[in-house]
Coordinates of C-alpha atoms and ligand atoms in Angstrom, one line a residue:
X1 CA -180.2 -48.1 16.3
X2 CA -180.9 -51.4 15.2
X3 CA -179.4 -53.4 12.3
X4 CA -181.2 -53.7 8.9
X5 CA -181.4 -56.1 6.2
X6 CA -178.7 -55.1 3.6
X7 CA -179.4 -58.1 0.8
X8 CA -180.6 -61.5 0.8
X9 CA -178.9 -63.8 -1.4
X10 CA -180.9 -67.0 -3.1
X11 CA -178.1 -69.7 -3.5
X12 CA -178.7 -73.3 -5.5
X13 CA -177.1 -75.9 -3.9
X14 CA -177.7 -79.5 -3.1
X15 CA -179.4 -81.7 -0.6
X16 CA -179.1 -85.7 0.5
X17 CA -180.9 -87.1 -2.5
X18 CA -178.4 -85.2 -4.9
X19 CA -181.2 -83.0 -5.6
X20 CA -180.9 -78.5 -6.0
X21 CA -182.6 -76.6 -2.9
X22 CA -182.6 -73.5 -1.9
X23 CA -180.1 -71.6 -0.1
X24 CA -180.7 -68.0 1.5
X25 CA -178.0 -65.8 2.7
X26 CA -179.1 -62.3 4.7
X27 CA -176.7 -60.1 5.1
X28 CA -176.9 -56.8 7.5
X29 CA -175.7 -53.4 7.2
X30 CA -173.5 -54.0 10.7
X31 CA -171.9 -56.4 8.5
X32 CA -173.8 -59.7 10.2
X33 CA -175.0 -62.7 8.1
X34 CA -177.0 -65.8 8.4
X35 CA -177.8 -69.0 6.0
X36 CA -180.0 -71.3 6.0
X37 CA -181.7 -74.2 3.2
X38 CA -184.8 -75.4 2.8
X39 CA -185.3 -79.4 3.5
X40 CA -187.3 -81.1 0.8
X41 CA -189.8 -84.1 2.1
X42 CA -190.3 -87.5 0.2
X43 CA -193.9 -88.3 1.8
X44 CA -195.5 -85.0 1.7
X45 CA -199.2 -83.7 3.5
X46 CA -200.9 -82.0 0.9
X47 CA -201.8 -79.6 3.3
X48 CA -198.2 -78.4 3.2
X49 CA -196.5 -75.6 2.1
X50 CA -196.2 -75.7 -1.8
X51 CA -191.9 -77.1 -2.5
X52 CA -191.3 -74.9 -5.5
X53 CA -190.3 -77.0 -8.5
X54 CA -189.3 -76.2 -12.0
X55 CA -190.5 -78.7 -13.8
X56 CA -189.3 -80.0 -17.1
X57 CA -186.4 -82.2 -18.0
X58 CA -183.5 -81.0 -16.0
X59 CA -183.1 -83.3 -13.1
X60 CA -186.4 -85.2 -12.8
X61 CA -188.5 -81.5 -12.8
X62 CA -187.1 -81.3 -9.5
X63 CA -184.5 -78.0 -10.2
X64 CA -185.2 -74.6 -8.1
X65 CA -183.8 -72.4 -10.3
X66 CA -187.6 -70.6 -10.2
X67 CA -187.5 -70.5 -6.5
X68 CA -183.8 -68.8 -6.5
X69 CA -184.9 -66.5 -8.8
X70 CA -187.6 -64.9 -6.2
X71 CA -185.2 -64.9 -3.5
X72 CA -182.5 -62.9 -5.9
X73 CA -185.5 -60.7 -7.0
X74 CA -189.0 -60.0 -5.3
X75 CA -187.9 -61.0 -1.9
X76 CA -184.5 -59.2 -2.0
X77 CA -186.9 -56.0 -3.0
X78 CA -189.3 -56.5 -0.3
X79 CA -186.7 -57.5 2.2
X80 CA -184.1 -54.3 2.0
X81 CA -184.2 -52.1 4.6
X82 CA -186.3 -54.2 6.9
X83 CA -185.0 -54.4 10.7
X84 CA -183.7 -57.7 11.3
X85 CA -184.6 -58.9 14.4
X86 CA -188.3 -58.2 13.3
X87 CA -188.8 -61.3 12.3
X88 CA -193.0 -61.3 12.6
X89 CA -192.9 -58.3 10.2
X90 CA -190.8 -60.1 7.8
X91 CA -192.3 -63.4 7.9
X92 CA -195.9 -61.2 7.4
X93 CA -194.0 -59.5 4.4
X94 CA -193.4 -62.7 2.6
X95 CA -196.8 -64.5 2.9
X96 CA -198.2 -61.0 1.7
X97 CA -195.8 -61.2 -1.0
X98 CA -196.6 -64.4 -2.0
X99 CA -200.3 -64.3 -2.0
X100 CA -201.5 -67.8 -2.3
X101 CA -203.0 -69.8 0.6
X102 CA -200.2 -72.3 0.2
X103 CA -196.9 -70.2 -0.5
X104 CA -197.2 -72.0 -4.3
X105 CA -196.5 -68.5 -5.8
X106 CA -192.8 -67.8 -4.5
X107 CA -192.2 -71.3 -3.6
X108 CA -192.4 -72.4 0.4
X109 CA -188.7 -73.2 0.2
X110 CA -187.6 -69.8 -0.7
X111 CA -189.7 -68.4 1.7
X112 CA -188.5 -71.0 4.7
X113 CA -184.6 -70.1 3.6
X114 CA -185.6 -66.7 4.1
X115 CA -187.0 -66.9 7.3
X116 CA -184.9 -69.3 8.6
X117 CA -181.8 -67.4 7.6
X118 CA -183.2 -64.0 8.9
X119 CA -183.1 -65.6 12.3
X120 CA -179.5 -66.5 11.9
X121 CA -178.6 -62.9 10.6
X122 CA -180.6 -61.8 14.2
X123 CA -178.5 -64.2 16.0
X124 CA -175.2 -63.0 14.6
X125 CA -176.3 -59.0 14.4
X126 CA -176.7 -59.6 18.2
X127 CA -173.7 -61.6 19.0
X128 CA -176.0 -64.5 20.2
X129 CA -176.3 -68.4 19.3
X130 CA -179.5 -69.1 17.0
X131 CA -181.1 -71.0 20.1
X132 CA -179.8 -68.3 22.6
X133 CA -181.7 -65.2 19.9
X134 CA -184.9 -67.5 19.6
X135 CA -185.0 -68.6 23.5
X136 CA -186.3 -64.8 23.6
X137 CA -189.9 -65.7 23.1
X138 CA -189.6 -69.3 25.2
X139 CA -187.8 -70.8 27.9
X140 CA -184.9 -72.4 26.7
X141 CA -185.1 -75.8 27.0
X142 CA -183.1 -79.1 27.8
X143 CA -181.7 -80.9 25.0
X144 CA -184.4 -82.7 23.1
X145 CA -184.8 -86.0 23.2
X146 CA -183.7 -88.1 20.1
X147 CA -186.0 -90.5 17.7
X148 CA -183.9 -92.4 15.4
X149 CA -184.3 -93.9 12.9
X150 CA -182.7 -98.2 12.4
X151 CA -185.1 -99.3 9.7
X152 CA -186.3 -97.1 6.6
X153 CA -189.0 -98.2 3.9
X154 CA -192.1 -96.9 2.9
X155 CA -191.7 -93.9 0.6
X156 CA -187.8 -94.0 1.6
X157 CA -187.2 -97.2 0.1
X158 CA -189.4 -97.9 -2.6
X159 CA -191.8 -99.5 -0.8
X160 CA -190.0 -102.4 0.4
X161 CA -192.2 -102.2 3.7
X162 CA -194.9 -100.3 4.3
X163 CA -194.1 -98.7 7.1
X164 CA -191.6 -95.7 6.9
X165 CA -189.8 -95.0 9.7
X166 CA -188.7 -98.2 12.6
X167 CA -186.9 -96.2 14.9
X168 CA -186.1 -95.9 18.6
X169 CA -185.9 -93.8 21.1
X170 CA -183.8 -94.1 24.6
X171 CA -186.4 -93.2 27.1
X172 CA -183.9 -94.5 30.3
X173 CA -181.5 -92.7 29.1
X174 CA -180.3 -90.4 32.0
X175 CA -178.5 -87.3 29.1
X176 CA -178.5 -86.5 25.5
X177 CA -174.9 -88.0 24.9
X178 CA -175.8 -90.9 26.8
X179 CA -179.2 -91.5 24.5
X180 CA -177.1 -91.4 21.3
X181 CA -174.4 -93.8 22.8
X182 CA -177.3 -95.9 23.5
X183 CA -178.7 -95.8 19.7
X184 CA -175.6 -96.2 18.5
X185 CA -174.8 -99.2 20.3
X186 CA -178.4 -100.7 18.9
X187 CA -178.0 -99.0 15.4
X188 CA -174.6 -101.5 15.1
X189 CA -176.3 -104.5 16.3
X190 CA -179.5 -104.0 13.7
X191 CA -176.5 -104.1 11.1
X192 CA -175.0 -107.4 12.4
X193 CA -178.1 -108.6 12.3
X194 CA -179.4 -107.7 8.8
X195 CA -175.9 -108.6 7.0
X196 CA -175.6 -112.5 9.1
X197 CA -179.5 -113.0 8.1
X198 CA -178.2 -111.7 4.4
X199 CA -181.2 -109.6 4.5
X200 CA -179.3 -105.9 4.2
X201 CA -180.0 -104.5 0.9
X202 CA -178.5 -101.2 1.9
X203 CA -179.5 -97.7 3.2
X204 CA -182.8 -95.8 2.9
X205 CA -183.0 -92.1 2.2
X206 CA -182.6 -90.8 5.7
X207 CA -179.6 -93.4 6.5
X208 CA -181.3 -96.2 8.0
X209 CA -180.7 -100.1 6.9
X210 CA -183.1 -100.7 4.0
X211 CA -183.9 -104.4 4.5
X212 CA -184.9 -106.6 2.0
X213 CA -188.2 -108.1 4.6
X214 CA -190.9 -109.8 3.7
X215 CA -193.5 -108.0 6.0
X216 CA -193.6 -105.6 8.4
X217 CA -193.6 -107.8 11.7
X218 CA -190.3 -109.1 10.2
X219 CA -188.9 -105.3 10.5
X220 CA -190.2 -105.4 14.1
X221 CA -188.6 -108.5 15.2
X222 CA -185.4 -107.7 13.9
X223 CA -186.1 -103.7 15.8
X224 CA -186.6 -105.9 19.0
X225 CA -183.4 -108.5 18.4
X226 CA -181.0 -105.4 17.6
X227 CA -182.3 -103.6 21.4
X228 CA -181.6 -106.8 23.0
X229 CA -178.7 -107.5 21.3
X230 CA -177.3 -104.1 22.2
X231 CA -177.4 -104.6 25.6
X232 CA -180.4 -102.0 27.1
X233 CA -183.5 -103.2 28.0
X234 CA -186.1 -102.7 25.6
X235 CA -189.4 -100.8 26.6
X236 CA -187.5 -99.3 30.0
X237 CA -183.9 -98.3 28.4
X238 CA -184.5 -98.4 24.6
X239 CA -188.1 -98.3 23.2
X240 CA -189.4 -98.4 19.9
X241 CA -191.1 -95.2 17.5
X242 CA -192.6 -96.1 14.4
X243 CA -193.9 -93.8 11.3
X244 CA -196.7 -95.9 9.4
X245 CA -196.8 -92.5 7.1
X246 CA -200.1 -93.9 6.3
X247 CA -201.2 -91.3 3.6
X248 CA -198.4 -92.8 1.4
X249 CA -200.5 -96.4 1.2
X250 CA -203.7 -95.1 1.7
X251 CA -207.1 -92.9 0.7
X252 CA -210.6 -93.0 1.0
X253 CA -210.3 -95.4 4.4
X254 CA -208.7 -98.4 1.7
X255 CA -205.4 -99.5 2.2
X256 CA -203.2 -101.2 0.2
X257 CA -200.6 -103.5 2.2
X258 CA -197.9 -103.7 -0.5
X259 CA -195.4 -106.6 1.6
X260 CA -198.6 -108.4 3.1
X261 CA -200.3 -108.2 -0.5
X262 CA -203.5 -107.1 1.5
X263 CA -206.3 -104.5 1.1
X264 CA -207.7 -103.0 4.3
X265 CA -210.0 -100.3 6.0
X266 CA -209.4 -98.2 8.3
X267 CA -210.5 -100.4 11.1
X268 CA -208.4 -103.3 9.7
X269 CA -205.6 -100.9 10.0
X270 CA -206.2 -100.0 13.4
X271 CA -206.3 -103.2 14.3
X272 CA -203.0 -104.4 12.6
X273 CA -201.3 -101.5 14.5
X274 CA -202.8 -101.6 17.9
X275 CA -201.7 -105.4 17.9
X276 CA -198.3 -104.3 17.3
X277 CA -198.8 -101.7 20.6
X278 CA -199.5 -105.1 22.4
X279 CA -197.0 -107.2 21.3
X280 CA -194.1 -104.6 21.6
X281 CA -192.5 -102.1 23.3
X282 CA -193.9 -99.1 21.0
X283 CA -194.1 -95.6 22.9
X284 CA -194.8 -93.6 19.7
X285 CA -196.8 -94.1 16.3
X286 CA -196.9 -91.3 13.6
X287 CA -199.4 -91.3 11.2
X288 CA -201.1 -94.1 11.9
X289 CA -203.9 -93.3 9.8
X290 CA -204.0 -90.9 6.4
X291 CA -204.2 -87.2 6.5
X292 CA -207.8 -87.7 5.2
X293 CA -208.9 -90.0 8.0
X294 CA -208.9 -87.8 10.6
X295 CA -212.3 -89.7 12.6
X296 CA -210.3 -93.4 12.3
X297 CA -207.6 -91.1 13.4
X298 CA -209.4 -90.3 16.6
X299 CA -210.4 -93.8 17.2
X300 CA -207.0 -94.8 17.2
X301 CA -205.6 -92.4 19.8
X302 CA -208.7 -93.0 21.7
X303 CA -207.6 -97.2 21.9
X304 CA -203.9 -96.8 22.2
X305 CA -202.5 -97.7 25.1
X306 CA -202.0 -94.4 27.7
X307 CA -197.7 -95.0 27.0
X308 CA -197.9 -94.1 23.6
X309 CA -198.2 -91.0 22.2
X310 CA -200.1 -90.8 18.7
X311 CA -198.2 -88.2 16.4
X312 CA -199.8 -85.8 13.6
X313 CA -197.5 -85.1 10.2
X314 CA -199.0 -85.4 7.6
X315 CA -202.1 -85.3 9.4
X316 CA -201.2 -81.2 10.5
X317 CA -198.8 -80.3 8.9
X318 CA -197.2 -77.5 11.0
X319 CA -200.2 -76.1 11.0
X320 CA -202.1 -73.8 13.6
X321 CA -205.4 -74.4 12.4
X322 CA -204.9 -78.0 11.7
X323 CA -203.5 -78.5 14.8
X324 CA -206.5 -77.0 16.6
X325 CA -209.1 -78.5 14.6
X326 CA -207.4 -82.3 14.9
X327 CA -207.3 -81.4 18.7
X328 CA -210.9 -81.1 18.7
X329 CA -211.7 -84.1 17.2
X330 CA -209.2 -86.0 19.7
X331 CA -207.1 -86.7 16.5
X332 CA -203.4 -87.3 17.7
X333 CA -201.8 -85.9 20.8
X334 CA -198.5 -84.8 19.4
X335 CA -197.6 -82.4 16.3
X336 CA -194.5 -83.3 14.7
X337 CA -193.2 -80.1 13.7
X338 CA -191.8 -79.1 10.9
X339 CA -190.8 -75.5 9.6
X340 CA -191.0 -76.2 6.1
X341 CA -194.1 -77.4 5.6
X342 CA -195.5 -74.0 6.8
X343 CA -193.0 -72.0 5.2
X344 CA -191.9 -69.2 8.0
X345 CA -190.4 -69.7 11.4
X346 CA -193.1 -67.1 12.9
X347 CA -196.1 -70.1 11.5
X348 CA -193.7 -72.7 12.9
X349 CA -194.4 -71.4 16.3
X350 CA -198.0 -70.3 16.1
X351 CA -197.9 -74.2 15.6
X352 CA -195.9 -74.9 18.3
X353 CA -198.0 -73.0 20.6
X354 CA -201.6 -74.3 19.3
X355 CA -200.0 -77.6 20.1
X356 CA -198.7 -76.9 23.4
X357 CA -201.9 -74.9 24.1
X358 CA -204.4 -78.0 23.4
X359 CA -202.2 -79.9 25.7
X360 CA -200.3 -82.3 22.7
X361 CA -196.6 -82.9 23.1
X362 CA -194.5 -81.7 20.0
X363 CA -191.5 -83.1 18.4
X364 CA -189.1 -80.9 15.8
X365 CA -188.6 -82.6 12.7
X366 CA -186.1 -82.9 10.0
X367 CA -187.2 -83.9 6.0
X368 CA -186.0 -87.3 4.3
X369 CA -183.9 -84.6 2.2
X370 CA -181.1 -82.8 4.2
X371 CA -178.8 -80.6 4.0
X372 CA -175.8 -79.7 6.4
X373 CA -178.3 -77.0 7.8
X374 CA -178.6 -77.5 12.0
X375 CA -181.6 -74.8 12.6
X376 CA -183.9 -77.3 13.7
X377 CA -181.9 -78.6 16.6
X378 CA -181.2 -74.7 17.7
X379 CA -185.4 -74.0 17.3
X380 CA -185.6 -78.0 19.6
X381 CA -183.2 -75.7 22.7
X382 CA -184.4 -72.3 22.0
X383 CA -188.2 -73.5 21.7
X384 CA -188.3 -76.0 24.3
X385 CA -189.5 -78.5 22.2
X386 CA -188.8 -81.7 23.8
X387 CA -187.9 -84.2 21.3
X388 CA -186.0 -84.5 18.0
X389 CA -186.2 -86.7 15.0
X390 CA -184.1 -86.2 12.2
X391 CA -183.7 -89.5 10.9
X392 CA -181.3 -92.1 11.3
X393 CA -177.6 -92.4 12.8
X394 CA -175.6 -92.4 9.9
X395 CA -174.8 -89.9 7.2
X396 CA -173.9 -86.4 7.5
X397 CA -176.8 -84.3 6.8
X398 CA -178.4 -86.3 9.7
X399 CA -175.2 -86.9 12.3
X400 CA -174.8 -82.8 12.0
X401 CA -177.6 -82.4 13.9
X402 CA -177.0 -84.6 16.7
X403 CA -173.8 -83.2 16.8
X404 CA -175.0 -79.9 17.1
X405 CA -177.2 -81.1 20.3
X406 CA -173.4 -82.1 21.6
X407 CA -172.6 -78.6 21.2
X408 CA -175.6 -76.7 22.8
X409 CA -175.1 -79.1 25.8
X410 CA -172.3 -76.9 26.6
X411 CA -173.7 -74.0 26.3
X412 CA -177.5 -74.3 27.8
X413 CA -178.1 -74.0 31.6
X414 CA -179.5 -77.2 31.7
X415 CA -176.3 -78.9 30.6
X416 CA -176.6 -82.2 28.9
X417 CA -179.8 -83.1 31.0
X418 CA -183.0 -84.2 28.6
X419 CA -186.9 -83.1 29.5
X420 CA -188.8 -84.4 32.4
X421 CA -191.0 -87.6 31.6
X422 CA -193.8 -84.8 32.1
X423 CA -192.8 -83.1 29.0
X424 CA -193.9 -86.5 26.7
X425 CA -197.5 -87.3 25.9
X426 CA -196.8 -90.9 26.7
X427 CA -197.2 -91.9 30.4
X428 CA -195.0 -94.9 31.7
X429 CA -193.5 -97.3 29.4
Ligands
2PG501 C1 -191.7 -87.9 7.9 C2 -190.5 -87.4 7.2 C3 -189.2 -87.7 8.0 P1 -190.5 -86.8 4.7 O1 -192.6 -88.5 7.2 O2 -191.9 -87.8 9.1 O3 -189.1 -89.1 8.3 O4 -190.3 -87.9 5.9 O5 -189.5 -85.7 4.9 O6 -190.3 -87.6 3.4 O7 -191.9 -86.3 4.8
MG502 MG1 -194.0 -88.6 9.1

């Protein structure tokens, strides 16, 4: 007979930023139990999965008390009894429960908690790893390949530049350890760099050096002098990822260059960017445009260079029907993915699979606020999903998750090895 859902358990604890969130314990009537906490993102798609807030005075508005309180009552109510390796029927249960199009009733991080921790409880009820219980409906993957993050700004560091995320990833690297020695080895030199230029004014939210640049280009240079200065060859061994996060600067096609004291379109944008495709050894660009420029969008993934890949966030927002629609236009060619901005694990991979259907690459993705919570990297290996970003190299909430790849590498069949260069929507770099 299978195992049932006993209680579910709404917990408040804290994430990265020193901010509550929402933990979700599920225990069975075997006597399993899983946890899990919902992430919170700083630069948000507004097509996303409502982060229920509290409002107020206590802690900036930003408390969850409301969002515990529907995890201790409704959803406990709804939950009981339920068998828990049915994790469609659940996941259906709770966006019945909650009733809006956006999960804005119950809150989308009690209802990713929940679903999250279900698959944990499944896990342990069955006596499996969470990427083992969830490789059930995929092939279980290699280890994913890392994005990380050097640089923050944008939204992560009050703007100092534009762009949010400078990162890298180690695309000659020939295993996963082997790509985080790698970053490692450049995440050091970016430091050495920053503090001799005195231009390190400390770290942004997800870990990365918050520099205190003048423009964007300046970022980039000092992203190209910390590769070389690390020792792996930049473009072959170690190329670069950036995250414009271009929704956070811009609407309407205008936007406003805060560093380079500039107004642009859309065009002028594009421009800017694909220049920096030129000029460096980019292989990926998220958000290049806003989430509600979807034709500039297109034009831009139509003129990038075939080796990089052109990635929708905010833009899709874990979203099936997003997803498909942006396909059609030719909007992107790569979904970052991201369970809480849907708000169940069963939407999370209706996304997954619109992605993989319309032929885009995918990448699993972690918020600028963390917790200690590893799901993601066990959905990366269970899922197949063949890279990771989860910001930068530095700082618990975001080195527990590369650690935990560490650990799956011993358990997986593949071992330690990373995807084929097939698996990427870039082509040679
Ligand atoms: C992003 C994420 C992670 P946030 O934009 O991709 O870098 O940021 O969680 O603030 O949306
Ligand atoms: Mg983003």
């Amino acid at each position: 007979m299978s195992d049932t859902i006993e209680t579910v358990i709404g917990r408040r604890i804290w994430d990265s930023r020193g901010r509550p969130t929402v933990e979700v314990e599920i225990r069975t009537v075997a006597g399993a139990s899983g946890r899990a906490i919902a992430p919170a993102g700083a630069s948000t798609g507004s097509g996303e999965a409502l982060d229920r807030r509290d409002g107020g005075a206590a802690f900036a508005g930003l408390d969850v008390r409301g969002a515990v309180s529907s995890v201790n009552g409704e959803i406990r109510d709804a939950l009981r009894g339920y068998p828990v390796e049915d994790q469609l029927g659940v996941d259906r249960a709770l966006v019945e429960l909650d009733g809006t199009g956006n999960k804005a009733r119950l809150g989308g991080n009690a209802l990713i908690a929940t679903s999250m921790a279900l698959a944990h409880a499944a896990a342990a009820s069955a006596g499996l790893p969470l990427w083992r219980h969830l490789a059930a409906t995929a092939k279980p993957g290699p280890l994913p390949l890392p994005e990380i993050q050097i640089l923050g700004g944008g939204a992560h560091a009050a703007r100092r530049v534009d762009v949010q995320d400078f990162m890298v990833i180690a695309v000659g690297a020939p295993d996963y350890p082997t790509a985080l020695d790698w970053t490692a080895d450049v995440y050091r030199a970016a430091g050495l760099i920053l503090a001799d230029a005195g231009k390190l004014q400390g770290v942004a939210d997800e870990g990365g050096y918050w520099p205190a640049f003048d423009s964007n280009e300046e970022a980039l240079d000092c992203l190209m002098r910390a590769i070389e200065a690390s020792g792996h060859a930049p473009g072959d061994e170690m190329a670069i990822a950036l995250d414009i996060a271009a929704s956070d600067f811009g609407r309407g096609g205008r936007y406003t260059l805060a560093r380079d004291g500039r107004e642009i379109d859309s065009d002028g944008l594009s421009e800017m960017l694909l220049g920096w495709l030129a000029r460096y050894p980019v292989v990926s660009i998220e958000d290049p445009l806003a989430e509600d420029d979807a034709d500039a969008f297109a034009r831009f993934t139509a003129a990038a260079p075939p080796r990089v890949q052109v990635v929708g966030d905010d833009l899709v927002t874990t979203n099936a029907a997003r997803i498909a629609h942006c396909a059609s236009l030719g909007a992107g060619n790569t979904a970052l993915i991201k369970p809480n901005q849907i708000g169940t694990l069963t939407e999370t991979w209706e996304a997954l699979e619109t992605a993989r259907a319309k032929g885009w690459g995918a990448i699993v993705s972690a918020r600028s606020g963390e917790t200690e919570d590893v799901t993601i990297v066990h959905l990366g290996v269970g899922w197949g999903i063949p890279q990771l970003k989860v910001g930068s190299f530095t700082r618990s909430e975001r080195m527990a998750k590369w650690n935990e790849g560490l650990r799956l590498a011993e358990q997986v069949p593949t071992g330690d090895a990373l995807p084929e260069r097939s698996a990427f929507a870039w082509g040679d770099s």
